[in-house]
Structures are given as structure tokens and as C-alpha cells.
């Protein structure tokens, strides 16, 4: 029997009531409901300094890179800051240069689900920025993405998700990541032949 899939979530802002972290948790719930083991790495808790190679490798960065590498798949969720990912989120990904010399390197063979939250409607820009980063790290971004617009309408002041439709789409994304990871695990590749595709909202 195949070993359990492991999906690692990375994201959230530095805010206690971070909506992007809650969105990540809900997406991971979808992956867990599909049978995956999940782990949420909240940017706020990682304690990562700004990336530099000049002072050795901090233990926090080493542990972070190992946790990522041990996963079969990832889900990323960043707030939209100035039309793109947050600096803290990007800094965490910069530390993954620690995986450059691994075999296979970086995030090879790992599907990555992309999620963002935004105060306005620029969240797709954030997802697209993540797509560029995922490819540079040799990951496979999953076609189903979830940019949550106007976050104050979907989350309450404590960061709890209050929009069931958004919740359903986030869980569908998590399930899709698990499905893709399962294909990589069994076949070393991923395609849509015979796959039961997660529903994609066309309502905007
Ligand atoms: C520094 C900063 C820059 C932001 N820039 C944008 C932006 O360019 N476009 C947008 O739609 N929302 C922008 N926002 C709003 C955040 O994307 C929104 O509040 C998001 O839900 C915050 O995520 P969080 O709850 O995880 O902190 C910005 C917020 C901050 C603090």
C-alpha cells in the first residue's frame, strides 16, 4: 500500500487574525478529507530572518526547508500586498534555495495549490506571481486556483471564514492538490486522464 500523502501548507500574514492563513487551513482541510496528512507552516510562526547566505544557515530556515522537502505537495496562501505576494511570504520561499543541491532539487514533482486573499480584486495577480515562483522552484502549480477577493466580506474580524461558497472552493482546491500528488506518487507524473475534476466556479 502507498504511504500516506503529506501536504504541506505555507502562508498567512504576520497578523493574528490572518485571512490568508485561515484560507490555507480550509484548503488543507480539503486535502485531509481526501486522505492526506497535512501540516500548516504559518509564516508568522516560522521565525525566518531576511534571507542572506552571509551568516550561516539559521536553524529555523533549515527546519523549514526540511519540512517542505518531506512533503509530497504544497498549498501556498499569501495576502495580496501591493498587487503581489507579501514580502514575508516571498522571503520564506527564498530560503528554499537550501534545497538547490538536493536530488531531485527544490520542489521537483510536488504539485502546488495557489491561494490568496485580497482587500480588493487583485488577488489573481498574487496567484500569478506565485505561479512564476513555483515554476522557478520546479514545482507544478495546480490549474485550479483560489484568489479570494474582498476578504472583509468573506472573513470576520477574527479571521474566521464566513462564506460557505468560498469554503467549498478552497476545500475543492485542497482535494485537487491531493489528487495530483497521488498521481505523482504512483506514476511519477500527473495528467487528467480519467480524473474526476474538481468543480470550477464560473460565477466570478
Ligand atoms: C501592506 C499592504 C498592502 C496591500 N495591498 C493590497 C493590494 O495591492 N491589493 C489588494 O486588493 N489588497 C491589498 N491589501 C489588503 C490585503 O490584501 C487584505 O487585507 C488581505 O486579506 C490581508 O491578508 P491577511 O488577512 O492574511 O493579513 C494590502 C494590505 C496591506 C497591509
mmCIF file of C-alpha atoms and ligand atoms in Angstrom:
data_model
loop_
_atom_site.group_PDB
_atom_site.id
_atom_site.type_symbol
_atom_site.label_atom_id
_atom_site.label_comp_id
_atom_site.label_asym_id
_atom_site.label_seq_id
_atom_site.Cartn_x
_atom_site.Cartn_y
_atom_site.Cartn_z
ATOM 1 C CA UNK A 1 0.000 0.000 0.000
ATOM 2 C CA UNK A 2 1.218 3.516 -0.791
ATOM 3 C CA UNK A 3 2.353 5.552 2.198
ATOM 4 C CA UNK A 4 0.027 8.408 3.205
ATOM 5 C CA UNK A 5 0.361 11.586 1.192
ATOM 6 C CA UNK A 6 1.763 14.579 3.016
ATOM 7 C CA UNK A 7 0.533 18.046 2.003
ATOM 8 C CA UNK A 8 2.420 20.994 3.493
ATOM 9 C CA UNK A 9 0.649 24.359 3.671
ATOM 10 C CA UNK A 10 2.691 27.548 3.704
ATOM 11 C CA UNK A 11 1.301 31.010 4.214
ATOM 12 C CA UNK A 12 -0.581 33.583 6.163
ATOM 13 C CA UNK A 13 0.425 37.087 7.040
ATOM 14 C CA UNK A 14 2.040 38.230 10.291
ATOM 15 C CA UNK A 15 -1.408 39.230 11.620
ATOM 16 C CA UNK A 16 -3.008 37.143 14.369
ATOM 17 C CA UNK A 17 -6.348 37.205 12.512
ATOM 18 C CA UNK A 18 -4.798 36.455 9.131
ATOM 19 C CA UNK A 19 -7.386 35.619 6.476
ATOM 20 C CA UNK A 20 -4.801 34.055 4.178
ATOM 21 C CA UNK A 21 -3.801 31.680 6.970
ATOM 22 C CA UNK A 22 -7.427 30.730 7.573
ATOM 23 C CA UNK A 23 -7.954 30.190 3.829
ATOM 24 C CA UNK A 24 -4.900 27.919 3.887
ATOM 25 C CA UNK A 25 -6.323 25.941 6.812
ATOM 26 C CA UNK A 26 -9.615 25.394 4.974
ATOM 27 C CA UNK A 27 -7.816 24.259 1.811
ATOM 28 C CA UNK A 28 -5.741 21.845 3.911
ATOM 29 C CA UNK A 29 -8.974 20.528 5.416
ATOM 30 C CA UNK A 30 -9.997 19.605 1.863
ATOM 31 C CA UNK A 31 -6.719 17.749 1.341
ATOM 32 C CA UNK A 32 -7.160 15.968 4.688
ATOM 33 C CA UNK A 33 -10.702 14.932 3.737
ATOM 34 C CA UNK A 34 -9.114 13.301 0.664
ATOM 35 C CA UNK A 35 -6.911 11.188 2.885
ATOM 36 C CA UNK A 36 -3.749 13.303 3.040
ATOM 37 C CA UNK A 37 -1.720 14.073 6.140
ATOM 38 C CA UNK A 38 -1.441 17.842 6.387
ATOM 39 C CA UNK A 39 0.852 20.324 8.106
ATOM 40 C CA UNK A 40 0.389 24.090 8.210
ATOM 41 C CA UNK A 41 3.548 26.206 8.299
ATOM 42 C CA UNK A 42 2.391 29.697 9.240
ATOM 43 C CA UNK A 43 4.780 32.433 8.155
ATOM 44 C CA UNK A 44 4.034 34.205 11.456
ATOM 45 C CA UNK A 45 5.416 31.259 13.455
ATOM 46 C CA UNK A 46 8.445 30.303 11.369
ATOM 47 C CA UNK A 47 10.810 32.946 12.760
ATOM 48 C CA UNK A 48 12.692 33.256 9.484
ATOM 49 C CA UNK A 49 15.170 36.146 9.203
ATOM 50 C CA UNK A 50 15.528 38.001 5.920
ATOM 51 C CA UNK A 51 17.410 35.781 3.531
ATOM 52 C CA UNK A 52 21.178 36.107 3.384
ATOM 53 C CA UNK A 53 23.864 33.488 2.863
ATOM 54 C CA UNK A 54 26.489 35.521 4.710
ATOM 55 C CA UNK A 55 25.877 34.439 8.311
ATOM 56 C CA UNK A 56 25.462 30.686 8.026
ATOM 57 C CA UNK A 57 22.125 28.918 7.893
ATOM 58 C CA UNK A 58 19.732 29.631 10.777
ATOM 59 C CA UNK A 59 18.203 26.536 12.377
ATOM 60 C CA UNK A 60 14.695 27.860 11.655
ATOM 61 C CA UNK A 61 15.476 28.016 7.942
ATOM 62 C CA UNK A 62 16.989 24.536 7.928
ATOM 63 C CA UNK A 63 13.938 23.048 9.667
ATOM 64 C CA UNK A 64 11.593 24.934 7.349
ATOM 65 C CA UNK A 65 13.314 23.659 4.206
ATOM 66 C CA UNK A 66 13.313 20.080 5.531
ATOM 67 C CA UNK A 67 9.602 20.206 6.373
ATOM 68 C CA UNK A 68 8.847 21.410 2.862
ATOM 69 C CA UNK A 69 11.065 18.824 1.218
ATOM 70 C CA UNK A 70 9.457 15.996 3.211
ATOM 71 C CA UNK A 71 6.034 16.803 1.728
ATOM 72 C CA UNK A 72 4.542 15.312 -1.427
ATOM 73 C CA UNK A 73 2.665 18.508 -2.265
ATOM 74 C CA UNK A 74 2.138 22.056 -1.064
ATOM 75 C CA UNK A 75 -0.573 24.660 -0.781
ATOM 76 C CA UNK A 76 0.578 28.282 -0.711
ATOM 77 C CA UNK A 77 -1.560 31.139 0.568
ATOM 78 C CA UNK A 78 -0.376 34.739 0.664
ATOM 79 C CA UNK A 79 -2.102 38.025 1.364
ATOM 80 C CA UNK A 80 -2.053 40.445 -1.557
ATOM 81 C CA UNK A 81 0.396 43.230 -0.782
ATOM 82 C CA UNK A 82 0.877 45.962 -3.391
ATOM 83 C CA UNK A 83 -0.555 43.735 -6.092
ATOM 84 C CA UNK A 84 1.632 40.710 -5.382
ATOM 85 C CA UNK A 85 2.738 38.279 -2.657
ATOM 86 C CA UNK A 86 3.784 39.696 0.720
ATOM 87 C CA UNK A 87 7.477 40.243 1.376
ATOM 88 C CA UNK A 88 7.400 37.807 4.314
ATOM 89 C CA UNK A 89 5.901 35.065 2.144
ATOM 90 C CA UNK A 90 8.468 35.615 -0.608
ATOM 91 C CA UNK A 91 11.285 35.662 1.950
ATOM 92 C CA UNK A 92 10.234 32.221 3.208
ATOM 93 C CA UNK A 93 10.365 30.873 -0.337
ATOM 94 C CA UNK A 94 13.783 32.476 -0.852
ATOM 95 C CA UNK A 95 15.106 30.206 1.914
ATOM 96 C CA UNK A 96 14.209 27.194 -0.238
ATOM 97 C CA UNK A 97 17.466 27.820 -2.067
ATOM 98 C CA UNK A 98 18.689 25.459 0.658
ATOM 99 C CA UNK A 99 17.116 22.699 -1.459
ATOM 100 C CA UNK A 100 19.130 23.554 -4.590
ATOM 101 C CA UNK A 101 21.606 20.698 -4.251
ATOM 102 C CA UNK A 102 19.117 18.001 -3.303
ATOM 103 C CA UNK A 103 18.212 15.131 -5.621
ATOM 104 C CA UNK A 104 15.762 15.969 -7.020
ATOM 105 C CA UNK A 105 16.267 19.697 -6.369
ATOM 106 C CA UNK A 106 13.850 22.230 -4.888
ATOM 107 C CA UNK A 107 10.171 21.281 -5.258
ATOM 108 C CA UNK A 108 10.548 18.786 -8.129
ATOM 109 C CA UNK A 109 7.486 16.549 -8.574
ATOM 110 C CA UNK A 110 5.447 18.433 -5.999
ATOM 111 C CA UNK A 111 2.062 19.837 -7.077
ATOM 112 C CA UNK A 112 1.328 23.227 -5.528
ATOM 113 C CA UNK A 113 -2.127 24.707 -4.951
ATOM 114 C CA UNK A 114 -2.245 28.503 -5.019
ATOM 115 C CA UNK A 115 -4.469 30.654 -2.789
ATOM 116 C CA UNK A 116 -4.509 34.373 -1.986
ATOM 117 C CA UNK A 117 -6.680 36.824 -0.115
ATOM 118 C CA UNK A 118 -7.034 40.473 -1.112
ATOM 119 C CA UNK A 119 -8.766 43.571 0.183
ATOM 120 C CA UNK A 120 -9.827 44.348 -3.361
ATOM 121 C CA UNK A 121 -9.814 42.366 -6.566
ATOM 122 C CA UNK A 122 -6.088 41.974 -7.284
ATOM 123 C CA UNK A 123 -5.717 38.508 -5.805
ATOM 124 C CA UNK A 124 -5.240 36.831 -9.165
ATOM 125 C CA UNK A 125 -2.063 38.895 -9.612
ATOM 126 C CA UNK A 126 -0.806 37.343 -6.374
ATOM 127 C CA UNK A 127 -1.645 33.865 -7.626
ATOM 128 C CA UNK A 128 0.123 34.581 -10.893
ATOM 129 C CA UNK A 129 3.221 35.792 -9.025
ATOM 130 C CA UNK A 130 3.143 32.530 -7.053
ATOM 131 C CA UNK A 131 2.914 30.594 -10.315
ATOM 132 C CA UNK A 132 6.174 32.186 -11.520
ATOM 133 C CA UNK A 133 7.850 31.337 -8.216
ATOM 134 C CA UNK A 134 6.522 27.757 -8.236
ATOM 135 C CA UNK A 135 7.979 27.156 -11.674
ATOM 136 C CA UNK A 136 11.341 28.659 -10.712
ATOM 137 C CA UNK A 137 11.397 26.173 -7.837
ATOM 138 C CA UNK A 138 10.500 23.359 -10.274
ATOM 139 C CA UNK A 139 7.104 22.774 -8.691
ATOM 140 C CA UNK A 140 3.888 22.080 -10.604
ATOM 141 C CA UNK A 141 1.205 24.663 -9.946
ATOM 142 C CA UNK A 142 -2.261 23.123 -9.972
ATOM 143 C CA UNK A 143 -4.615 24.697 -12.551
ATOM 144 C CA UNK A 144 -7.436 25.200 -10.029
ATOM 145 C CA UNK A 145 -6.528 28.370 -8.069
ATOM 146 C CA UNK A 146 -8.395 30.385 -5.457
ATOM 147 C CA UNK A 147 -7.856 34.149 -5.194
ATOM 148 C CA UNK A 148 -10.327 35.260 -2.510
ATOM 149 C CA UNK A 149 -11.374 38.867 -3.294
ATOM 150 C CA UNK A 150 -12.663 41.491 -0.827
ATOM 151 C CA UNK A 151 -11.565 39.488 2.171
ATOM 152 C CA UNK A 152 -13.572 41.569 4.666
ATOM 153 C CA UNK A 153 -16.757 40.153 3.124
ATOM 154 C CA UNK A 154 -15.677 36.525 3.430
ATOM 155 C CA UNK A 155 -13.910 36.592 6.822
ATOM 156 C CA UNK A 156 -14.977 38.147 10.127
ATOM 157 C CA UNK A 157 -12.785 40.451 12.235
ATOM 158 C CA UNK A 158 -11.175 37.429 13.930
ATOM 159 C CA UNK A 159 -10.188 35.927 10.578
ATOM 160 C CA UNK A 160 -12.887 33.229 10.553
ATOM 161 C CA UNK A 161 -14.296 32.252 7.165
ATOM 162 C CA UNK A 162 -17.983 33.162 6.943
ATOM 163 C CA UNK A 163 -18.632 32.427 3.249
ATOM 164 C CA UNK A 164 -19.630 28.804 2.620
ATOM 165 C CA UNK A 165 -19.142 29.023 -1.154
ATOM 166 C CA UNK A 166 -15.536 30.195 -0.721
ATOM 167 C CA UNK A 167 -15.023 27.387 1.786
ATOM 168 C CA UNK A 168 -16.276 24.820 -0.704
ATOM 169 C CA UNK A 169 -13.901 26.104 -3.387
ATOM 170 C CA UNK A 170 -10.922 26.121 -1.015
ATOM 171 C CA UNK A 171 -11.654 22.535 0.040
ATOM 172 C CA UNK A 172 -12.024 21.532 -3.634
ATOM 173 C CA UNK A 173 -8.595 23.025 -4.300
ATOM 174 C CA UNK A 174 -7.138 21.029 -1.408
ATOM 175 C CA UNK A 175 -8.709 17.843 -2.757
ATOM 176 C CA UNK A 176 -7.309 18.576 -6.213
ATOM 177 C CA UNK A 177 -3.801 19.012 -4.802
ATOM 178 C CA UNK A 178 -4.113 15.653 -3.052
ATOM 179 C CA UNK A 179 -5.345 14.028 -6.263
ATOM 180 C CA UNK A 180 -2.405 15.383 -8.257
ATOM 181 C CA UNK A 181 0.049 14.344 -5.534
ATOM 182 C CA UNK A 182 -1.357 10.836 -5.595
ATOM 183 C CA UNK A 183 -0.662 10.625 -9.342
ATOM 184 C CA UNK A 184 2.907 11.815 -8.863
ATOM 185 C CA UNK A 185 3.340 9.277 -6.080
ATOM 186 C CA UNK A 186 2.104 6.351 -8.164
ATOM 187 C CA UNK A 187 3.241 7.330 -11.670
ATOM 188 C CA UNK A 188 5.922 9.979 -11.208
ATOM 189 C CA UNK A 189 3.855 12.341 -13.337
ATOM 190 C CA UNK A 190 0.427 13.942 -13.354
ATOM 191 C CA UNK A 191 -2.274 14.211 -16.012
ATOM 192 C CA UNK A 192 -6.026 14.468 -16.198
ATOM 193 C CA UNK A 193 -6.768 11.178 -17.964
ATOM 194 C CA UNK A 194 -9.599 9.518 -16.086
ATOM 195 C CA UNK A 195 -9.508 12.122 -13.323
ATOM 196 C CA UNK A 196 -12.675 13.298 -11.699
ATOM 197 C CA UNK A 197 -12.025 17.032 -11.875
ATOM 198 C CA UNK A 198 -12.956 19.299 -9.004
ATOM 199 C CA UNK A 199 -15.733 21.755 -9.872
ATOM 200 C CA UNK A 200 -14.545 25.166 -11.042
ATOM 201 C CA UNK A 201 -16.687 28.176 -10.267
ATOM 202 C CA UNK A 202 -17.611 30.252 -13.308
ATOM 203 C CA UNK A 203 -19.556 32.834 -11.332
ATOM 204 C CA UNK A 204 -16.607 35.172 -10.894
HETATM 205 C C1 LIG B 1 0.818 46.449 3.013
HETATM 206 C C2 LIG B 1 -0.500 46.051 2.423
HETATM 207 C C3 LIG B 1 -0.670 46.106 1.061
HETATM 208 C C4 LIG B 1 -1.884 45.707 0.488
HETATM 209 N N1 LIG B 1 -2.006 45.768 -0.862
HETATM 210 C C5 LIG B 1 -3.167 45.345 -1.435
HETATM 211 C C6 LIG B 1 -3.300 45.372 -2.855
HETATM 212 O O1 LIG B 1 -2.406 45.762 -3.586
HETATM 213 N N2 LIG B 1 -4.459 44.931 -3.381
HETATM 214 C C7 LIG B 1 -5.494 44.449 -2.609
HETATM 215 O O2 LIG B 1 -6.525 44.035 -3.163
HETATM 216 N N3 LIG B 1 -5.389 44.421 -1.258
HETATM 217 C C8 LIG B 1 -4.258 44.866 -0.657
HETATM 218 N N4 LIG B 1 -4.116 44.817 0.706
HETATM 219 C C9 LIG B 1 -5.195 44.226 1.517
HETATM 220 C C10 LIG B 1 -4.866 42.766 1.876
HETATM 221 O O3 LIG B 1 -4.591 42.033 0.712
HETATM 222 C C11 LIG B 1 -6.060 42.101 2.569
HETATM 223 O O4 LIG B 1 -6.408 42.810 3.727
HETATM 224 C C12 LIG B 1 -5.700 40.660 2.914
HETATM 225 O O5 LIG B 1 -6.891 39.955 3.198
HETATM 226 C C13 LIG B 1 -4.765 40.584 4.106
HETATM 227 O O6 LIG B 1 -4.438 39.243 4.366
HETATM 228 P P1 LIG B 1 -4.296 38.731 5.875
HETATM 229 O O7 LIG B 1 -5.689 38.788 6.474
HETATM 230 O O8 LIG B 1 -3.794 37.344 5.749
HETATM 231 O O9 LIG B 1 -3.368 39.646 6.600
HETATM 232 C C14 LIG B 1 -2.940 45.243 1.306
HETATM 233 C C15 LIG B 1 -2.764 45.206 2.683
HETATM 234 C C16 LIG B 1 -1.564 45.613 3.249
HETATM 235 C C17 LIG B 1 -1.390 45.553 4.755
#
